[in-house]
Protein backbone atom coordinates (compact mmCIF):
# COMPACT_ATOMS: atom_id res chain seq x y z
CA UNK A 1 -6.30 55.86 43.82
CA UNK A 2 -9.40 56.18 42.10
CA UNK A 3 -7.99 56.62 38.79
CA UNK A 4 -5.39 53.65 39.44
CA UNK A 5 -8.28 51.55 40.48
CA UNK A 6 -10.56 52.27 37.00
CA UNK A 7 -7.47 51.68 34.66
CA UNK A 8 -7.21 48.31 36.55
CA UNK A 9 -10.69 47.80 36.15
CA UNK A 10 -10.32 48.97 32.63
CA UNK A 11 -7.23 46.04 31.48
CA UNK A 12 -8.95 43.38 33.25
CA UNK A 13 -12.13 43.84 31.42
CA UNK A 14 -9.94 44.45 28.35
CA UNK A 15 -8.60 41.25 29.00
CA UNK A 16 -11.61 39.01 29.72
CA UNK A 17 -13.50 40.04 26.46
CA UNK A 18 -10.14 39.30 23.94
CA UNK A 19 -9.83 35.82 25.82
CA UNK A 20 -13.44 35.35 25.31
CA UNK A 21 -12.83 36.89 21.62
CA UNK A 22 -10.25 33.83 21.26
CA UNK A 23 -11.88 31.60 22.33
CA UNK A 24 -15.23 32.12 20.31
CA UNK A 25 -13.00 32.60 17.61
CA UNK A 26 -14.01 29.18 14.28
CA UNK A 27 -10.90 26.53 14.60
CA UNK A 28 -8.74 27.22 11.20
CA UNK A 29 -10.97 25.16 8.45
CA UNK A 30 -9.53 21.50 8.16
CA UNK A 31 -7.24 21.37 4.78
CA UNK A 32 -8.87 19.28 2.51
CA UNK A 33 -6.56 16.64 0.55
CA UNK A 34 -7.30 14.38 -2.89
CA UNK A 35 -6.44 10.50 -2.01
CA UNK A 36 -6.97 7.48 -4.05
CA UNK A 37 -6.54 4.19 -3.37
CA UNK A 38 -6.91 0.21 -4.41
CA UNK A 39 -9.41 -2.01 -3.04
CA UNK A 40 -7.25 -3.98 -0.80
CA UNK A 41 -6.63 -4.87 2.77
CA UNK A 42 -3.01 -3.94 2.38
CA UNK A 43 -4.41 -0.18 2.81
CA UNK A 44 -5.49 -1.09 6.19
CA UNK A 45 -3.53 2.16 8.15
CA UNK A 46 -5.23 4.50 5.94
CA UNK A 47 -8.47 3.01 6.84
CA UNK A 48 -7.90 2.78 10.34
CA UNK A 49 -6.91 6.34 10.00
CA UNK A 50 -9.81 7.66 8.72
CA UNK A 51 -12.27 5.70 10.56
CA UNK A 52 -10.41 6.34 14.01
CA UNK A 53 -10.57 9.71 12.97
CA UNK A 54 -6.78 10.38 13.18
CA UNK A 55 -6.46 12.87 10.23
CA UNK A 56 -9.20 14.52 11.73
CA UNK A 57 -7.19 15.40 14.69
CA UNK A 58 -4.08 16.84 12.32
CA UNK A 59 -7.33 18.98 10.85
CA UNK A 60 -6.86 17.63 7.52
CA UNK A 61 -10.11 16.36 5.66
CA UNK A 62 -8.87 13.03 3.49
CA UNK A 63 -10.98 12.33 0.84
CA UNK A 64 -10.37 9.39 -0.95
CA UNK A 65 -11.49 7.94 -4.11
CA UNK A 66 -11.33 4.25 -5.42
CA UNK A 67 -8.93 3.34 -8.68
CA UNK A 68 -7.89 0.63 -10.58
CA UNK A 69 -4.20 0.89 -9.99
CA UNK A 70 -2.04 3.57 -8.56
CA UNK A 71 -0.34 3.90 -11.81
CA UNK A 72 -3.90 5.40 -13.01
CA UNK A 73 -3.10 8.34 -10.82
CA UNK A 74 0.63 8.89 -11.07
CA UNK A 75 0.35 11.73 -13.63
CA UNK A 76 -2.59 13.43 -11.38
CA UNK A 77 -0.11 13.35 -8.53
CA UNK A 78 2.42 15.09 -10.92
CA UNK A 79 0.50 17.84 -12.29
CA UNK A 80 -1.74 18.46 -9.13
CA UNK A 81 -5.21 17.06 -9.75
CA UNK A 82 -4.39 14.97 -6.84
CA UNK A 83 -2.40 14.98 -3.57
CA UNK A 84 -1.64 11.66 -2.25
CA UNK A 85 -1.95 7.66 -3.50
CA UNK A 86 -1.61 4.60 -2.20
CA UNK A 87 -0.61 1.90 -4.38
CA UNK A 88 2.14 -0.73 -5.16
CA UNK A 89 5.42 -0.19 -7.02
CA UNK A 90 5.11 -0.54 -10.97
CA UNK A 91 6.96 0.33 -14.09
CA UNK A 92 4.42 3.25 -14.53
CA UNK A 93 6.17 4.85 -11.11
CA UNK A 94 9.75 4.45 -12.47
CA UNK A 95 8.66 5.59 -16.10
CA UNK A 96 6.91 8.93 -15.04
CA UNK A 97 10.14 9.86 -12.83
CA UNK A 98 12.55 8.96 -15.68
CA UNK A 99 10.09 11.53 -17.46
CA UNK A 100 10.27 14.34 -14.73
CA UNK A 101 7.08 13.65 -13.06
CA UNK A 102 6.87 15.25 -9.64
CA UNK A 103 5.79 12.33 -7.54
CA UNK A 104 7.77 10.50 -4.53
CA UNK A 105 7.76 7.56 -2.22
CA UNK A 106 6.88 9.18 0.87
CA UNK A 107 6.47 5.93 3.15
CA UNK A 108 6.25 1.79 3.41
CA UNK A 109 2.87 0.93 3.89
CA UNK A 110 2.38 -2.62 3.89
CA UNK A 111 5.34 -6.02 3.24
CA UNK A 112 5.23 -9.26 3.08
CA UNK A 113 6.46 -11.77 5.85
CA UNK A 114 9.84 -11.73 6.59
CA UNK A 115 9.70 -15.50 7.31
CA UNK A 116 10.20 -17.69 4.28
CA UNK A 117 7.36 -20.53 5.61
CA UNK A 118 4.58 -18.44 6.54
CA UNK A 119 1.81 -18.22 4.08
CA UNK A 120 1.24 -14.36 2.65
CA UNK A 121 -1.41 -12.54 1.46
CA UNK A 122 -0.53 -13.48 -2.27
CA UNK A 123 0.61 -17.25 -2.24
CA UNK A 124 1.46 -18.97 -5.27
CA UNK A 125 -1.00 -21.59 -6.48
CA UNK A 126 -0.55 -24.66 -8.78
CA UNK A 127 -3.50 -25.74 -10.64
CA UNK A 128 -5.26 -29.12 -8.27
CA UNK A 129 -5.05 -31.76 -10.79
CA UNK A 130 -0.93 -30.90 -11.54
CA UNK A 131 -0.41 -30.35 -8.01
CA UNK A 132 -2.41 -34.06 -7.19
CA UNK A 133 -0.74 -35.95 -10.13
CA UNK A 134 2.64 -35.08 -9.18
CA UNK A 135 3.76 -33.66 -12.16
CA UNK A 136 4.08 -29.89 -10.41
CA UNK A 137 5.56 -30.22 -7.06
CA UNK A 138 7.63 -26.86 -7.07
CA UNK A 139 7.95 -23.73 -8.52
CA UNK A 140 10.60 -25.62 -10.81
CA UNK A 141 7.47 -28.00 -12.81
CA UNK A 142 6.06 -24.60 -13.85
CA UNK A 143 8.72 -24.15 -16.22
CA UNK A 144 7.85 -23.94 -19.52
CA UNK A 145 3.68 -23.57 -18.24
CA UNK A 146 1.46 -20.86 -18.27
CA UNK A 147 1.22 -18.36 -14.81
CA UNK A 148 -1.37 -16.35 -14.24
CA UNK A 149 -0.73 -12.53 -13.18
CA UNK A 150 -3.33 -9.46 -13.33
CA UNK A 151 -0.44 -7.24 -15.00
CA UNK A 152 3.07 -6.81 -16.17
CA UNK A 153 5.72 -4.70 -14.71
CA UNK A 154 4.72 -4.81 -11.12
CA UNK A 155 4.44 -6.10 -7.44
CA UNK A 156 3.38 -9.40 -8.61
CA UNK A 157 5.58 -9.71 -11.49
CA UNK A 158 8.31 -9.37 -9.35
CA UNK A 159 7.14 -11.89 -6.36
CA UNK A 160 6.84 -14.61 -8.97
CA UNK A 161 10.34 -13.80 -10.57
CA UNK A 162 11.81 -13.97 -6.95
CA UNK A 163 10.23 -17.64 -6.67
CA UNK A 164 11.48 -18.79 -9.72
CA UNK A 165 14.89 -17.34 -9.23
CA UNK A 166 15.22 -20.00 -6.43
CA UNK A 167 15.02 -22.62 -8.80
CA UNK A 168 17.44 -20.86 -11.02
CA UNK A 169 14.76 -20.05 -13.32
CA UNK A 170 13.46 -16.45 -14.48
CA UNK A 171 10.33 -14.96 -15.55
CA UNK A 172 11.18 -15.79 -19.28
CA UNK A 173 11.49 -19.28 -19.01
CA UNK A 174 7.47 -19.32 -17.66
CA UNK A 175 4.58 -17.97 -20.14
CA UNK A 176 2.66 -15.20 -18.57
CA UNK A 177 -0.83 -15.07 -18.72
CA UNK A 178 -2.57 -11.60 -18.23
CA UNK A 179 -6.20 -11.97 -16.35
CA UNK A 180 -8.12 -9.90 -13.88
CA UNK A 181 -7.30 -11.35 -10.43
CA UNK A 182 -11.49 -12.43 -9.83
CA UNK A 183 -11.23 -14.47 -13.27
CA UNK A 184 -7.86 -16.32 -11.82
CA UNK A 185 -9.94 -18.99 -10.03
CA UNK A 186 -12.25 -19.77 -12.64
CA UNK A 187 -8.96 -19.98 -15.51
CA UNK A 188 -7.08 -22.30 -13.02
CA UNK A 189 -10.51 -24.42 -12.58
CA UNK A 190 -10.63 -25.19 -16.09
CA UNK A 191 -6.66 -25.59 -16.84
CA UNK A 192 -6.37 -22.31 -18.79
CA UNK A 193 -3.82 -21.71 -16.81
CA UNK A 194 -1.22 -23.99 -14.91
CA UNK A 195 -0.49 -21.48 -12.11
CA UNK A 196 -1.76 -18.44 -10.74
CA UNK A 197 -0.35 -15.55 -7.67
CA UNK A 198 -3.48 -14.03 -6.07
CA UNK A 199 -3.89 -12.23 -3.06
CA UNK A 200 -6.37 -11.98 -0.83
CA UNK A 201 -9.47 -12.69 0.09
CA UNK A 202 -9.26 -14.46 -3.84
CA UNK A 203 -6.28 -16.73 -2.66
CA UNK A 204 -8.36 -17.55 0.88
CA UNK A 205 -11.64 -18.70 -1.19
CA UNK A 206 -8.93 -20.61 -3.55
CA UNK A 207 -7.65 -22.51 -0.55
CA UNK A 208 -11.15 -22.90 1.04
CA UNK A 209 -13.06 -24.42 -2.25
CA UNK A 210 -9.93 -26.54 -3.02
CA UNK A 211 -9.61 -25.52 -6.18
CA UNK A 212 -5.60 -24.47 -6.38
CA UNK A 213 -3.05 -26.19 -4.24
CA UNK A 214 -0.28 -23.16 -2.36
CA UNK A 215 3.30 -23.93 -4.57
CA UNK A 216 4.92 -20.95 -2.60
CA UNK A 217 3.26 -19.72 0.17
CA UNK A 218 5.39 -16.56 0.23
CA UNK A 219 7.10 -16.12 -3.05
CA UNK A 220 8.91 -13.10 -1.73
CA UNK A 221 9.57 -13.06 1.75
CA UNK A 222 10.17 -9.30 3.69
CA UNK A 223 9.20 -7.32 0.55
CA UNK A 224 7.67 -3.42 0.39
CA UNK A 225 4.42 -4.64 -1.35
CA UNK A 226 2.67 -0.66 -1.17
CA UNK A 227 3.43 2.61 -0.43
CA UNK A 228 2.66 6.43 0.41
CA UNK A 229 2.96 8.65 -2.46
CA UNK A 230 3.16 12.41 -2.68
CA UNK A 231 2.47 14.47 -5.69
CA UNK A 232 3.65 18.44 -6.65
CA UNK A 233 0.97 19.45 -4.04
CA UNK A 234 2.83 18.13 -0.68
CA UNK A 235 6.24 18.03 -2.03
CA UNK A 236 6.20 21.72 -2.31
CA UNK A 237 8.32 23.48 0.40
CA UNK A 238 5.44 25.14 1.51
CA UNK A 239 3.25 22.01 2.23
CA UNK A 240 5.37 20.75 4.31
CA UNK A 241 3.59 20.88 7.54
CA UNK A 242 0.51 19.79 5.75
CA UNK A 243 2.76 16.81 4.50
CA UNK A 244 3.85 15.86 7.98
CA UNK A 245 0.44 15.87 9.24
CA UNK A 246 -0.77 12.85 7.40
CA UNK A 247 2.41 10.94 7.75
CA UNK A 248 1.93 11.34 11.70
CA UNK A 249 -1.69 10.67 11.22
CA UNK A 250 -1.09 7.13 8.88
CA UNK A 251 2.19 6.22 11.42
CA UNK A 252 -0.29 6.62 14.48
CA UNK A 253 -2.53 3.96 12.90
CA UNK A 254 0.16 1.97 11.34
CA UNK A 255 1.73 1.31 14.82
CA UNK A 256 -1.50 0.39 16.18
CA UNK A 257 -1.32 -2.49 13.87
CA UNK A 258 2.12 -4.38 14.48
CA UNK A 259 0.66 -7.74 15.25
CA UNK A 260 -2.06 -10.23 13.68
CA UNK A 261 -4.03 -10.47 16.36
CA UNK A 262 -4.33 -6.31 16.38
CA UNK A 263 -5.19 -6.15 12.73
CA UNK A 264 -7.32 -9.08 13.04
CA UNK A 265 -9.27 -7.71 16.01
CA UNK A 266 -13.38 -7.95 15.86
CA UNK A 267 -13.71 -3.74 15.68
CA UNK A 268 -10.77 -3.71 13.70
CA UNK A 269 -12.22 -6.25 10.83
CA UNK A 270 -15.31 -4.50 10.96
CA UNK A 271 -13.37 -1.10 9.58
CA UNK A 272 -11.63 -3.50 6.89
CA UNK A 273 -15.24 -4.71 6.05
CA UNK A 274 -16.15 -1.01 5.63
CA UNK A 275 -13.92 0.33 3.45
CA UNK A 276 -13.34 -2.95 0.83
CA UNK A 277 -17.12 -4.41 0.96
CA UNK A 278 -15.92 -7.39 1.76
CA UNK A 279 -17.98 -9.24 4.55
CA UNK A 280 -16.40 -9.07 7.89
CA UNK A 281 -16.78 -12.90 8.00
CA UNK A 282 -14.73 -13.33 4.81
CA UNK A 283 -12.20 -10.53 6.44
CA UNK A 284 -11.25 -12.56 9.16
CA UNK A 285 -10.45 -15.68 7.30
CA UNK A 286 -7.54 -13.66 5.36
CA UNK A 287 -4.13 -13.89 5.94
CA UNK A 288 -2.59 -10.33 7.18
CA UNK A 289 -0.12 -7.86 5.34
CA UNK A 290 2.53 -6.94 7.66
CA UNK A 291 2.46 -2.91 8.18
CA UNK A 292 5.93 -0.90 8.99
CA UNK A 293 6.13 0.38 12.50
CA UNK A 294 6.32 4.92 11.27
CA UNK A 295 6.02 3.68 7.97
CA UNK A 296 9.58 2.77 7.48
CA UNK A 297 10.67 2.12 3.87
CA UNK A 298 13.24 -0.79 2.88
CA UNK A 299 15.08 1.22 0.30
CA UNK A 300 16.98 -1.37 -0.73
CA UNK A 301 14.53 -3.33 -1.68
CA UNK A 302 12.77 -0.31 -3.84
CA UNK A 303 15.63 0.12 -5.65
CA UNK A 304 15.50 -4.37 -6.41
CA UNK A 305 12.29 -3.54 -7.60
CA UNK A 306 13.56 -0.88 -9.64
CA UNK A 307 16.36 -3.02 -11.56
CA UNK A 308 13.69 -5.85 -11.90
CA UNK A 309 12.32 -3.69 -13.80
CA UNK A 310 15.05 -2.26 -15.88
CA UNK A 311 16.54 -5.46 -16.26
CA UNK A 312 13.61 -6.43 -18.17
CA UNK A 313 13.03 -3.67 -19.88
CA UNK A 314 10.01 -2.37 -18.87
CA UNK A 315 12.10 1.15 -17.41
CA UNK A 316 14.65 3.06 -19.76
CA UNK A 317 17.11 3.22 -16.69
CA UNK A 318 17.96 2.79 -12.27
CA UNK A 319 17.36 6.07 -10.87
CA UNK A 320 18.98 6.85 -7.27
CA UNK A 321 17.07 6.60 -3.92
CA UNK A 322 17.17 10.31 -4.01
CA UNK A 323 15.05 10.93 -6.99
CA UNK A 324 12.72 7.87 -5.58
CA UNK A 325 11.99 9.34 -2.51
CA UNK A 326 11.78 12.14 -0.41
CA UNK A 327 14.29 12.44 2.38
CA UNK A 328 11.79 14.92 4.59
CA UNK A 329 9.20 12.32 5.41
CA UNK A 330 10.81 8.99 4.62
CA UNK A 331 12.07 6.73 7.87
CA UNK A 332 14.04 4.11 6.46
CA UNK A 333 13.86 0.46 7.18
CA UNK A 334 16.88 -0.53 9.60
């Protein structure tokens, strides 16, 4: 009985010190990832889920870096030098594919409002003394004028040809003016320019100092304006998990964000504040993006976007949604 009793004694001590082992054991070290991103409040998940601490809890360290334009980091996300981007759809996308770049829309990050009245974040403005006069009343009077956008073969390209085409006009029939989006006010001030697509908080401080007049207030209504992108990193077979992580991480903070008066909350517009060094008071007078409930992607209007493009020749050829995208982490739009 003895003996019986000291091997009991024996496993249960056995036992205490490897659950105390376990549980003294470091937490696996948080997998750090390479992000960049744009300036802009259309990013607002990915700030939400880094402030809230939401990739945190998938143990992934996100650090991010500011760019220009996601097209500055498409060949990064290709070769490995970086993981993930955020950043609008652009010829420079569509062109490294066609080239056999290793990068993929992983998710829908931020649209425009479905509703054809409601004032977006990147109106369409007429210059003030056209707009008063009369002589531009419509998208229409701009034909033949000069319009304003901060690059070709992009997002806003293609917002301003989707205005026109309701006129029966395309992006040929208007001359395009290339200028930074903070020089766009100033140019439409002194009538460099006839009209001008800017988003915000540009198009709000337009509006508030009177200085354009809104021609379209949503030039393309319901449209994928940025997205998630994945490089060789997390589209390798491997990475998967890791991938997954920050997609549940940016969903979770995506779905906290499904109406205006959520994104435009007081904490909320302090984090927006934060991350584009904007002043909260200027925040709140924007006009929200709208951001897709898990990140859903309208594929059907990528691949638009896509034959914009090659349509005007700014993209050798239309690729398939398969070669686009990446079927593992995408939740389409329904």
């Amino acid at each position: 009985m003895l003996r019986s009793f000291a091997a009991a004694l024996s496993f249960l001590f056995i036992a205490a010190f490897s659950a105390h082992a376990a549980a003294a054991s470091p937490p696996d070290k948080a997998r750090k990832l390479r992000g960049a991103y744009v300036v802009s409040l259309s990013f607002s998940p990915l700030f939400l889920a880094i402030d809230k601490g939401y990739f945190q809890a998938e143990n992934i360290d996100m650090e991010i870096q500011v760019v220009q334009s996601a097209a500055d980091v498409v060949a990064f996300l290709g070769i490995g030098q970086m993981d993930i981007a955020f950043g609008n759809i652009s010829d420079t996308f569509f062109n490294a594919i066609n080239r056999g770049v290793d990068v993929r829309i992983v998710g829908g990050l931020s649209y425009t409002p479905k509703e054809r009245g409601i004032l977006s974040p990147t109106p369409i403005f007429a210059r003030k003394a056209l707009a008063d006069s009369g002589a531009v009343k419509t998208m229409a009077d701009l034909k033949g004028r000069k319009i304003a956008l901060n690059a070709r073969g992009g997002i806003v390209e293609y917002q301003v040809s989707q205005s026109l085409r309701r006129y029966g006009l395309s992006i040929k029939d208007v001359e395009i003016v290339t200028i930074p989006f903070p020089d766009m006010p100033i140019a439409l001030a002194k009538g460099a320019v006839d009209g001008a697509i800017m988003p915000e908080p540009i198009a709000t401080a337009v509006r508030a100092r009177n200085i354009g007049v809104v021609l379209d207030p949503n030039p393309a209504p319901g449209i994928v304006v940025t997205t998630v992108m994945f490089g060789k990193n997390l589209l390798a077979g491997a990475e998967e998990a890791v991938a997954k992580a920050v997609l549940r991480a940016l969903r979770r903070a995506a779905n906290e964000l499904q109406s205006p008066q959520a994104i435009m909350s007081r904490e909320n517009v302090q984090i927006w504040s934060k991350y584009t060094m904007l002043p909260a008071e200027t925040v709140a007078k924007t006009v929200p993006y709208v951001f897709a409930r898990d990140l859903a992607l309208d594929v059907d209007n990528l691949l638009d976007q896509q034959k914009f493009l090659a349509d005007g020749g700014r993209i050798p050829r239309q690729l398939p949604a398969e070669r686009l995208t990446d079927s593992r982490f995408v939740t389409r739009m329904r």
